[in-house]
Structures are given as structure tokens and as C-alpha cells.
mmCIF file of C-alpha atoms and ligand atoms in Angstrom:
data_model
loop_
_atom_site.group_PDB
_atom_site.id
_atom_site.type_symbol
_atom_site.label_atom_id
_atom_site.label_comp_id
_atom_site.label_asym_id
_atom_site.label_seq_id
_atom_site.Cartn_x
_atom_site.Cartn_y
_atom_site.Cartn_z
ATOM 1 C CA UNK A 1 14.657 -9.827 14.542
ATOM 2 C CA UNK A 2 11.440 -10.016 16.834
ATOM 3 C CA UNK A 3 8.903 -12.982 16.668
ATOM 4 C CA UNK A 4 6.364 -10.670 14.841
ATOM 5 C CA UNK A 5 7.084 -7.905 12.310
ATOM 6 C CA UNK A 6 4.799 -4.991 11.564
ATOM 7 C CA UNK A 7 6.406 -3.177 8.394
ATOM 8 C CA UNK A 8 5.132 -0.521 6.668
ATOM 9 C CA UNK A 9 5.007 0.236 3.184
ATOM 10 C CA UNK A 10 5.407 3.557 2.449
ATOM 11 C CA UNK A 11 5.063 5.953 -1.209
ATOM 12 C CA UNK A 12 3.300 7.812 -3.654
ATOM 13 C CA UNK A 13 0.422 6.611 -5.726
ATOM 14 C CA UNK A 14 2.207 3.484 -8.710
ATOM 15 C CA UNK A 15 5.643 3.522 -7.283
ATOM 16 C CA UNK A 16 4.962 -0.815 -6.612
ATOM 17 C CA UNK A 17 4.215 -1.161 -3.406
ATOM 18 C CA UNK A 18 1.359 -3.421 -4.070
ATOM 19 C CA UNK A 19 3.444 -5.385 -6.375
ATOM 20 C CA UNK A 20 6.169 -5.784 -3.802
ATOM 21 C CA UNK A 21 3.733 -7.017 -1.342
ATOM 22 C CA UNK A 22 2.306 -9.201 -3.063
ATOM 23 C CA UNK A 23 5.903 -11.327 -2.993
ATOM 24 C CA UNK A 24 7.224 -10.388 0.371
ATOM 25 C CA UNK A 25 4.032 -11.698 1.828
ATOM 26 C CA UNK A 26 4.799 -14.922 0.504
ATOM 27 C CA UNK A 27 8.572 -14.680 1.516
ATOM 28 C CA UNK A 28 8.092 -13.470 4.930
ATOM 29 C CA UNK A 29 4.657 -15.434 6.011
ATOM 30 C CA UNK A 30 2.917 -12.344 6.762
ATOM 31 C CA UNK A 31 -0.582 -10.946 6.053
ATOM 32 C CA UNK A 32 -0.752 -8.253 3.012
ATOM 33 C CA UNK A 33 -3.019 -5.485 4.305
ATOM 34 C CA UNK A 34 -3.857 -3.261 2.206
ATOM 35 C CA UNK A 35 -5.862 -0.405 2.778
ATOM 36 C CA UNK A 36 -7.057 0.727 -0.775
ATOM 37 C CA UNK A 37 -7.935 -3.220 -1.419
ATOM 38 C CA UNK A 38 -9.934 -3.554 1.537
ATOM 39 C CA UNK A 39 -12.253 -0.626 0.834
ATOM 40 C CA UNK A 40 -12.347 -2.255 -2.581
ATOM 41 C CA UNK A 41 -13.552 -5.272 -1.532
ATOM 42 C CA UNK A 42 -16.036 -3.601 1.195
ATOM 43 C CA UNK A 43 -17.428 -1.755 -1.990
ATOM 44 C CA UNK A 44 -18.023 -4.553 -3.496
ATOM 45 C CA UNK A 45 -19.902 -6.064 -0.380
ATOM 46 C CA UNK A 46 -21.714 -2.500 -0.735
ATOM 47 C CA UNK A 47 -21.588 -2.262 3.297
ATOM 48 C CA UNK A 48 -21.531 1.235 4.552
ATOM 49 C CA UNK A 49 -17.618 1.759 5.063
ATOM 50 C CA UNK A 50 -17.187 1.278 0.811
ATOM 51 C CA UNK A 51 -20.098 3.182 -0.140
ATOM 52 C CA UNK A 52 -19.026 5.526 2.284
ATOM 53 C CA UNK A 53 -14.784 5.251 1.195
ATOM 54 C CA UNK A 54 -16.488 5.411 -2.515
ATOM 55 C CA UNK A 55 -16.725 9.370 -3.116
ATOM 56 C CA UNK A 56 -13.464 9.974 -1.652
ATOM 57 C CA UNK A 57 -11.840 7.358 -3.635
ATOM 58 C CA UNK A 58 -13.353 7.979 -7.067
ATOM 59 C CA UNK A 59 -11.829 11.691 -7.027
ATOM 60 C CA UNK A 60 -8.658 10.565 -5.765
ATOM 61 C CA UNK A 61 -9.273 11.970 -2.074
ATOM 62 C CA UNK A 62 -7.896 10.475 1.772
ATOM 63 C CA UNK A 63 -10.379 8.937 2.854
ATOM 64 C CA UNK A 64 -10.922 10.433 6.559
ATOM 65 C CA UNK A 65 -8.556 8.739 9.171
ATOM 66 C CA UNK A 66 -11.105 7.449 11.750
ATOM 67 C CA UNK A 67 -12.775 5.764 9.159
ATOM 68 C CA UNK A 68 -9.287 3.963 7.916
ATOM 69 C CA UNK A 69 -8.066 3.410 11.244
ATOM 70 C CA UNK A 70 -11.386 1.716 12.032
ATOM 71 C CA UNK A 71 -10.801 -0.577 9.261
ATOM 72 C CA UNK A 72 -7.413 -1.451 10.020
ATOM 73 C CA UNK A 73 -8.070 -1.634 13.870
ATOM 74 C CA UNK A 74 -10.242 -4.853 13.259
ATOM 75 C CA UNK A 75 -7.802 -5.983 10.622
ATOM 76 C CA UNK A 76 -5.061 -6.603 12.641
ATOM 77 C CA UNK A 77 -7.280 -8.210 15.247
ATOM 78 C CA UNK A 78 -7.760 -11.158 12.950
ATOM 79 C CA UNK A 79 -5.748 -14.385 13.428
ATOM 80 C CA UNK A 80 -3.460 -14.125 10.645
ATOM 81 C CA UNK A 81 -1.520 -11.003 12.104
ATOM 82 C CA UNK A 82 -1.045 -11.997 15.260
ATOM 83 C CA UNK A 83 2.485 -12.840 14.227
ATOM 84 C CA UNK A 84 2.840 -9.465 11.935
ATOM 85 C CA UNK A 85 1.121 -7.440 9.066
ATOM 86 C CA UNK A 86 2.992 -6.262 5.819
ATOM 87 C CA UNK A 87 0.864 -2.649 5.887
ATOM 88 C CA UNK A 88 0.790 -1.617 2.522
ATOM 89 C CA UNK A 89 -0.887 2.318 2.201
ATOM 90 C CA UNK A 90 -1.311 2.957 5.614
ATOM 91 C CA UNK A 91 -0.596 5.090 7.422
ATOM 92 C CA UNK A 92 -0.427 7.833 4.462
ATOM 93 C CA UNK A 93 -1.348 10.828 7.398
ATOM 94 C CA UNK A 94 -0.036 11.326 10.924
ATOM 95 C CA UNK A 95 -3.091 10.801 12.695
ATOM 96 C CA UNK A 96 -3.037 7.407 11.147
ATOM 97 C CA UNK A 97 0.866 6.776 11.714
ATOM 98 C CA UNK A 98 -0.289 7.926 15.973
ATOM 99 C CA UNK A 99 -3.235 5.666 15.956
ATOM 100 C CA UNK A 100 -1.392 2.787 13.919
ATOM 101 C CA UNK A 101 1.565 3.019 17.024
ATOM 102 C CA UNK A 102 -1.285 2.764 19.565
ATOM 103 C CA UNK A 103 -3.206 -0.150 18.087
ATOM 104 C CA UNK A 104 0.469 -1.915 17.949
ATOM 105 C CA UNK A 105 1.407 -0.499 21.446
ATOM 106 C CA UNK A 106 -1.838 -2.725 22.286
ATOM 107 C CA UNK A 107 -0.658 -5.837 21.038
ATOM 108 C CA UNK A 108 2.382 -5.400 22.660
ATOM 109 C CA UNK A 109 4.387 -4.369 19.790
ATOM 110 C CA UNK A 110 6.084 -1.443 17.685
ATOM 111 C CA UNK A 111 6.427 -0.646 13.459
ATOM 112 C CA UNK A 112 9.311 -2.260 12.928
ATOM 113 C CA UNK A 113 10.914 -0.838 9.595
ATOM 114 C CA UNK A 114 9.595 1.554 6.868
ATOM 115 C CA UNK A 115 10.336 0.744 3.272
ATOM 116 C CA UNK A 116 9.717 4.118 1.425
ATOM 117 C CA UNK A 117 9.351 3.593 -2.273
ATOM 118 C CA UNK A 118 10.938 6.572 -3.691
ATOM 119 C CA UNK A 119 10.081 7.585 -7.478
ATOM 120 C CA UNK A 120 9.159 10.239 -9.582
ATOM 121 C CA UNK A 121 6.323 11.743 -10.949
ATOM 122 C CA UNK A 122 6.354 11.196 -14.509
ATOM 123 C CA UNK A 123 7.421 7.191 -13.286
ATOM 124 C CA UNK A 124 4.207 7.070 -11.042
ATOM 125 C CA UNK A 125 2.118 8.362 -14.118
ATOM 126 C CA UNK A 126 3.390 5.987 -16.702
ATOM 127 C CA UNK A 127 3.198 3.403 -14.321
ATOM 128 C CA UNK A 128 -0.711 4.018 -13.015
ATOM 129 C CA UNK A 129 -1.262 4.631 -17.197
ATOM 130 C CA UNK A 130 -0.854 1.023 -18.145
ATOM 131 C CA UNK A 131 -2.053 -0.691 -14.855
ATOM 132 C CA UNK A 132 -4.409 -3.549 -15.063
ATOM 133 C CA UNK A 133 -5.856 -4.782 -11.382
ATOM 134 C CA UNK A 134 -7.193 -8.282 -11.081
ATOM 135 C CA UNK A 135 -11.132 -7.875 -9.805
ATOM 136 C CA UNK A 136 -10.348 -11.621 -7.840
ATOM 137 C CA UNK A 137 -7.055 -11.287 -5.740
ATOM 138 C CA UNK A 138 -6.095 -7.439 -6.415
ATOM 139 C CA UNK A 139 -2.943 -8.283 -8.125
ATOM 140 C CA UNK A 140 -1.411 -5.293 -10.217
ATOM 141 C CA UNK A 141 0.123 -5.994 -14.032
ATOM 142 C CA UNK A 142 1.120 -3.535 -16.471
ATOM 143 C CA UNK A 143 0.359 -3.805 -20.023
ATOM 144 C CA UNK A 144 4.007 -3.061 -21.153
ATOM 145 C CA UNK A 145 6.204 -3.625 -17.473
ATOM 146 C CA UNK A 146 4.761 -6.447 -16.441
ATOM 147 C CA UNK A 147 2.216 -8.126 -18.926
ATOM 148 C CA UNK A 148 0.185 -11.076 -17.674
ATOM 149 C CA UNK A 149 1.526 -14.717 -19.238
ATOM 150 C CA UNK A 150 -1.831 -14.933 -21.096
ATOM 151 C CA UNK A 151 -3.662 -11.670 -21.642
ATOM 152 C CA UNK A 152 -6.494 -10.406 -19.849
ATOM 153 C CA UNK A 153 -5.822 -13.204 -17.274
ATOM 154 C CA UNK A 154 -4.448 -12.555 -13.818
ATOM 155 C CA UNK A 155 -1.380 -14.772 -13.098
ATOM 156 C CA UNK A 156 -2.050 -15.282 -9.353
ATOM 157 C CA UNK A 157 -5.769 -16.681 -9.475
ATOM 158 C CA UNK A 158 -6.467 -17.492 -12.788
ATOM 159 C CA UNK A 159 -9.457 -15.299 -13.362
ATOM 160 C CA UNK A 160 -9.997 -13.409 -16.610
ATOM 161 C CA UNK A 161 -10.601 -9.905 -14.808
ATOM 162 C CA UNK A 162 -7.949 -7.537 -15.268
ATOM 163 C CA UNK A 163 -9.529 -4.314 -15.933
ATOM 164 C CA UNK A 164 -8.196 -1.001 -15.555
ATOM 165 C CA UNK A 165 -9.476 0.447 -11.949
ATOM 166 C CA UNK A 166 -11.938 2.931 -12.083
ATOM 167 C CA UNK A 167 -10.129 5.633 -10.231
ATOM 168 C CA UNK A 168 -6.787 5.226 -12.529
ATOM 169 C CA UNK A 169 -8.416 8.387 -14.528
ATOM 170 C CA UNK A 170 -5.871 11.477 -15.362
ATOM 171 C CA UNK A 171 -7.944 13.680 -12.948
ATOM 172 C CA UNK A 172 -7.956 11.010 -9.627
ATOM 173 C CA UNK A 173 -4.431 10.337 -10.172
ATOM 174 C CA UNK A 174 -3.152 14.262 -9.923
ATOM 175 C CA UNK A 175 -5.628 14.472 -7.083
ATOM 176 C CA UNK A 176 -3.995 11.496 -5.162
ATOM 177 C CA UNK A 177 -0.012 13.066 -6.109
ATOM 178 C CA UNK A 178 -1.381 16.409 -4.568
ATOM 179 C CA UNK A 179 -2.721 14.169 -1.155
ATOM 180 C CA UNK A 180 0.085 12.526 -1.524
ATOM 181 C CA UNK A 181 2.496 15.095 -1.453
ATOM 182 C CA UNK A 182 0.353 17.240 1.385
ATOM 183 C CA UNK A 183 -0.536 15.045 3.723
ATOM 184 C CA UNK A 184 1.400 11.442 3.543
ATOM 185 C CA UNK A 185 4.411 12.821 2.595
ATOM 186 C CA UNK A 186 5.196 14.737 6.283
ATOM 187 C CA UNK A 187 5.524 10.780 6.998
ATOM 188 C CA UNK A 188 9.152 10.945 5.740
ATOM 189 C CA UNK A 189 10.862 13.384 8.280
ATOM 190 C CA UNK A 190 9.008 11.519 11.365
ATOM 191 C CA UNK A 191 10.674 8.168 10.192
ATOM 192 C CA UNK A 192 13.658 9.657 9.271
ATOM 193 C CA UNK A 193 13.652 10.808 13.083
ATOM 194 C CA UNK A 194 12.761 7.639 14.587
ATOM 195 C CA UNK A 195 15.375 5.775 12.844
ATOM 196 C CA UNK A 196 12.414 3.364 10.831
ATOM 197 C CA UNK A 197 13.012 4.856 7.412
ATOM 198 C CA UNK A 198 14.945 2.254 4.910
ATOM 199 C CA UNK A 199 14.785 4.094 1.725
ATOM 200 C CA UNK A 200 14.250 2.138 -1.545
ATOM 201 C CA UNK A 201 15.170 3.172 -5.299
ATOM 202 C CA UNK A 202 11.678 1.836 -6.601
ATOM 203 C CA UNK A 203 12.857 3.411 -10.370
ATOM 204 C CA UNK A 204 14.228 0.205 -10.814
ATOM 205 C CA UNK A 205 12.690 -2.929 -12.600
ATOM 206 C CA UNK A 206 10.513 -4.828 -10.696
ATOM 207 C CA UNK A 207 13.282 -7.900 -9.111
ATOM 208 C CA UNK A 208 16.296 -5.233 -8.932
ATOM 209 C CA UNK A 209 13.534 -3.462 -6.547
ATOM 210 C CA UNK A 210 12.296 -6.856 -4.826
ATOM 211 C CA UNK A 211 16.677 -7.484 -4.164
ATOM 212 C CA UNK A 212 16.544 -4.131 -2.466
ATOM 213 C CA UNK A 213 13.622 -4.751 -0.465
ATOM 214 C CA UNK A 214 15.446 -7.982 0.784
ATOM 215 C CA UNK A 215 18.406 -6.345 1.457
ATOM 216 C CA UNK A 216 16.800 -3.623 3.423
ATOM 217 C CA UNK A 217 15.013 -6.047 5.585
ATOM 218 C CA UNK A 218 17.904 -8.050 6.113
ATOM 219 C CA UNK A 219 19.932 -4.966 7.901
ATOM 220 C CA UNK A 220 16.983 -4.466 10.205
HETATM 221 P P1 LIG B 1 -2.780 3.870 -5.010
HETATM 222 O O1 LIG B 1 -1.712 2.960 -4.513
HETATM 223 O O2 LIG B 1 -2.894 3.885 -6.489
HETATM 224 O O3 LIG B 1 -2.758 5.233 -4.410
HETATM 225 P P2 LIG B 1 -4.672 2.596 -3.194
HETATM 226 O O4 LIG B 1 -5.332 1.354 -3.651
HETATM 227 O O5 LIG B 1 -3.627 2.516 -2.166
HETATM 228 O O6 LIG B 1 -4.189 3.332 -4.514
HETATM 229 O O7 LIG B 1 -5.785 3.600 -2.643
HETATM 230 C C1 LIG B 1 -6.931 3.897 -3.396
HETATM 231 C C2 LIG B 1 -7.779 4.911 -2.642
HETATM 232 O O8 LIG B 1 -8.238 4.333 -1.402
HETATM 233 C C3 LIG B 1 -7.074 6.198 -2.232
HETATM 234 O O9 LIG B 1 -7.041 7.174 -3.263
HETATM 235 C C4 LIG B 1 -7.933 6.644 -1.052
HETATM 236 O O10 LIG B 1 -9.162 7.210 -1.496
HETATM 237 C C5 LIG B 1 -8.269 5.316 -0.376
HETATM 238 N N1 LIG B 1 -7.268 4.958 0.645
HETATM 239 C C6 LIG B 1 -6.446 3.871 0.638
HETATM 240 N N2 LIG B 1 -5.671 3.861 1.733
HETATM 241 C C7 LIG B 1 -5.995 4.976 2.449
HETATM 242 C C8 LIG B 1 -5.524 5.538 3.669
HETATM 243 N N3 LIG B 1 -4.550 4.956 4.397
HETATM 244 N N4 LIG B 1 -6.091 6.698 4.087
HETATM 245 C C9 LIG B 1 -7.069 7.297 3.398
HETATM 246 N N5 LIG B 1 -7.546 6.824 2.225
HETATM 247 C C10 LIG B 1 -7.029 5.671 1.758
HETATM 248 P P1 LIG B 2 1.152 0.984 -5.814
HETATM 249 O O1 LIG B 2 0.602 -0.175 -4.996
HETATM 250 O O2 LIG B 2 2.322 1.636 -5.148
HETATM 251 O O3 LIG B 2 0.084 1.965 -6.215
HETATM 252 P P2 LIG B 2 1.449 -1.011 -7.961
HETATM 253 O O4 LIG B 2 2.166 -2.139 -7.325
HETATM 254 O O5 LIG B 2 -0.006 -1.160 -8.213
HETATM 255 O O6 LIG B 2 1.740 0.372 -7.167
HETATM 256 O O7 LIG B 2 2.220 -0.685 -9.336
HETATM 257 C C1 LIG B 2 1.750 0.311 -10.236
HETATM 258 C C2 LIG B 2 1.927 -0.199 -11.669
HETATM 259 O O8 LIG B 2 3.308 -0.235 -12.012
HETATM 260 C C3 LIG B 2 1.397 -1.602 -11.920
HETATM 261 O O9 LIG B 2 0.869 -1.629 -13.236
HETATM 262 C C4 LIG B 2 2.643 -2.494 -11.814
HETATM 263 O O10 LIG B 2 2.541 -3.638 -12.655
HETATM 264 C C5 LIG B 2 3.732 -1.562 -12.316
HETATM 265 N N1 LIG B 2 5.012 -1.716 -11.599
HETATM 266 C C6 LIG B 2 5.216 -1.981 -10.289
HETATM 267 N N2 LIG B 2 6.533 -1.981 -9.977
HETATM 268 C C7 LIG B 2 7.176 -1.688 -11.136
HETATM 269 C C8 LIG B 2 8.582 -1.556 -11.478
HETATM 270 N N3 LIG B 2 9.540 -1.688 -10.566
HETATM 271 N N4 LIG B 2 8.871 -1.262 -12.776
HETATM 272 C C9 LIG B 2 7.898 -1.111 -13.707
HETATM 273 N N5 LIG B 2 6.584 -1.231 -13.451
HETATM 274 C C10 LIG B 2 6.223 -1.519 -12.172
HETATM 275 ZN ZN1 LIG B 3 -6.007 -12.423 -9.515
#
């Protein structure tokens, strides 16, 4: 294993890869950055990359790559990843997974291993259909998967925010499966080739999927 790690986290729209961050950030000391959260919290800020990233994201459209790269260019140039970055949702096109490889090339180092969080359809769509996001830290529960201890509460920061987020509708969610499928999903075959792809059965419940994760990691 290297002194840093950059690993991706790679899948269609509910399969858990914000759920799975959330622990192996913990586990493995690095950063969680995620894409979708950070132009949620830059919409809330209301500067000009969320109101920009707003449109796009409220009918379940990419937002477009410079403007994501951008984002995650300065991201990574903060102190906490200079030792690694768990990417969750980006890259999800390959302009992003080129520019991603040059920022790293940078800094003087490479992606290290994709998990790909495979699932189906009618799993991501059950899955998205009872999620509740915390408005404080971003943490995902799911009213029957994986309810919060006390409800309406978020078990990570204690505030009473869970809501269910605004682009979680029937229409943004087919629109993000057909992006998905279109654009991020060409992703597969150029990790497949490189040798980065560990693939993941993320049909499984939530700690069967965290064991795989560890094991995956572990045969790095
Ligand atoms: P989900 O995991 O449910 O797809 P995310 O929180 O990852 O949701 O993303 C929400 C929205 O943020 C996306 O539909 C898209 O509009 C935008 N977004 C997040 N990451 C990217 C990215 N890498 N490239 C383009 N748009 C992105
Ligand atoms: P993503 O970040 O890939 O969009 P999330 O981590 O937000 O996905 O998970 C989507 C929803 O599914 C959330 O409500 C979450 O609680 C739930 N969930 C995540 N992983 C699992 C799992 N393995 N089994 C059942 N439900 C899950
Ligand atoms: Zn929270």
C-alpha cells in the first residue's frame, strides 16, 4: 500500500456509496469527498457554483465537467487530502476520470482502486424511495433499511433534519439512471482495462457490503 490512497467510488444513483463512505472514511483516515454534497452545501451558501449546479441537479442532469472538476480541483488542494481522498461520485464521465488523473498526476500520485457498486434498477429505486438525508452532515438513512435510532433525527450529528432531498422525485431519479447509464457508465470498461476495477455486490445488506468493501481494499 502507498502512503496516500486516492479511491474512487464508483455506481449508479442509491446503490450506497454514500453510506459506505461515510464508514470507510472513518476506518481508513481519509477525507469523504463527495461531489453531489459539496454542490449541496455551495447551494446552500447560494454562491454561484450551487445556483449554477442547481438546474442541472433538480432535473436529475450531469452537471457540466469543468464546472465539477473545478470544484474538486480545489478540494483536493485542502490539507486534509494531502494524504488521500475517498472520491465518492466523481468522476461519473471521462472527461472527469482524464482531468481527475491529471490533478493526481500533479500531486504526484495515481487512483489507486475503484470500488464499483453494482445493483439493479428496481434496488436503486426502492432504495432512493425511502431515503432520508440529514440537512447537517449529509448522512443517508432509509425509512425501512436503515431507520435512524430516534426518528427524524440523524444518528451522526444529532440534528433533527432528515428530510427527503428535493431531487429524490420519480422524474430526477429516471433522469439520473438514463445519465447514469450514458455517460458514467463507459467508466466500467476503462477500469476494467487499467486493472483499477474491484467489483462489489452492493445488493447486499448494508455490513455484508461494508465486509466486501474491506476485503476488496485489503487485496489492493
Ligand atoms: P446520487 O448519488 O443520488 O446520484 P449525488 O448526490 O451523487 O446523488 O448527486 C446529485 C446531483 O449532483 C447529480 O444528479 C448531479 O446533478 C450533481 N453531481 C454530483 N456529482 C456530479 C459529477 N461528478 N458530475 C456531474 N454532476 C454531478
Ligand atoms: P448513493 O450515495 O450511492 O446515492 P446512499 O448511500 O445515499 O446511495 O444510499 C441510498 C439509500 O439506500 C439510503 O436511503 C441508504 O440508507 C440505503 N442503503 C444504502 N446501502 C444499503 C444497503 N446495502 N441495503 C439497503 N439499503 C441501503
Ligand atoms: Zn447528520
Amino acid at each position: 500500500m502507498t502512503s496516500t490512497q486516492d479511491i474512487i467510488l464508483l455506481g449508479p444513483p442509491g446503490a450506497g456509496k454514500g453510506t459506505q463512505a461515510f464508514r470507510l472514511a472513518t476506518r481508513l483516515g481519509l477525507p469523504h469527498i463527495s461531489t453531489g454534497d459539496l454542490f449541496r452545501q455551495n447551494l446552500r451558501e447560494q454562491t454561484p457554483v450551487g445556483l449554477m449546479a442547481k438546474g442541472f441537479m433538480d432535473r436529475g442532469l450531469l452537471v457540466p465537467d469543468e464546472v465539477v472538476c473545478e470544484m474538486v480541483r480545489e478540494r483536493l488542494e485542502l490539507d486534509d487530502a494531502s494524504s488521500g481522498s475517498l472520491l465518492d461520485g466523481f468522476p461519473r464521465t471521462i472527461p472527469q476520470a482524464e482531468a481527475l488523473e491529471g490533478m493526481l498526476r500533479r500531486l504526484g500520485r495515481r487512483v489507486d482502486c475503484v470500488l464499483f457498486f453494482d445493483a439493479q434498477d428496481a434496488t436503486l429505486v426502492e432504495r432512493i424511495a425511502g431515503r432520508l438525508t440529514c440537512s447537517g452532515c449529509s448522512a443517508a438513512f432509509h425509512a425501512r433499511f436503515a431507520p435512524p435510532k430516534v426518528a427524524g433525527v440523524c444518528d451522526h450529528c444529532g440534528k433533527a433534519g432528515l428530510a427527503v432531498r428535493s431531487d429524490d422525485t420519480e422524474a430526477a431519479v429516471s433522469a439520473r439512471l438514463v445519465e447514469y447509464r450514458t455517460k458514467t457508465e463507459p467508466l466500467l470498461s476503462r477500469y476494467t482495462k487499467s486493472g483499477q476495477l474491484r467489483v462489489i455486490n452492493a445488493e447486499q445488506p448494508i455490513a455484508t457490503v461494508e465486509n466486501s468493501l474491506a476485503l476488496a481494499l485489503e487485496s489492493n
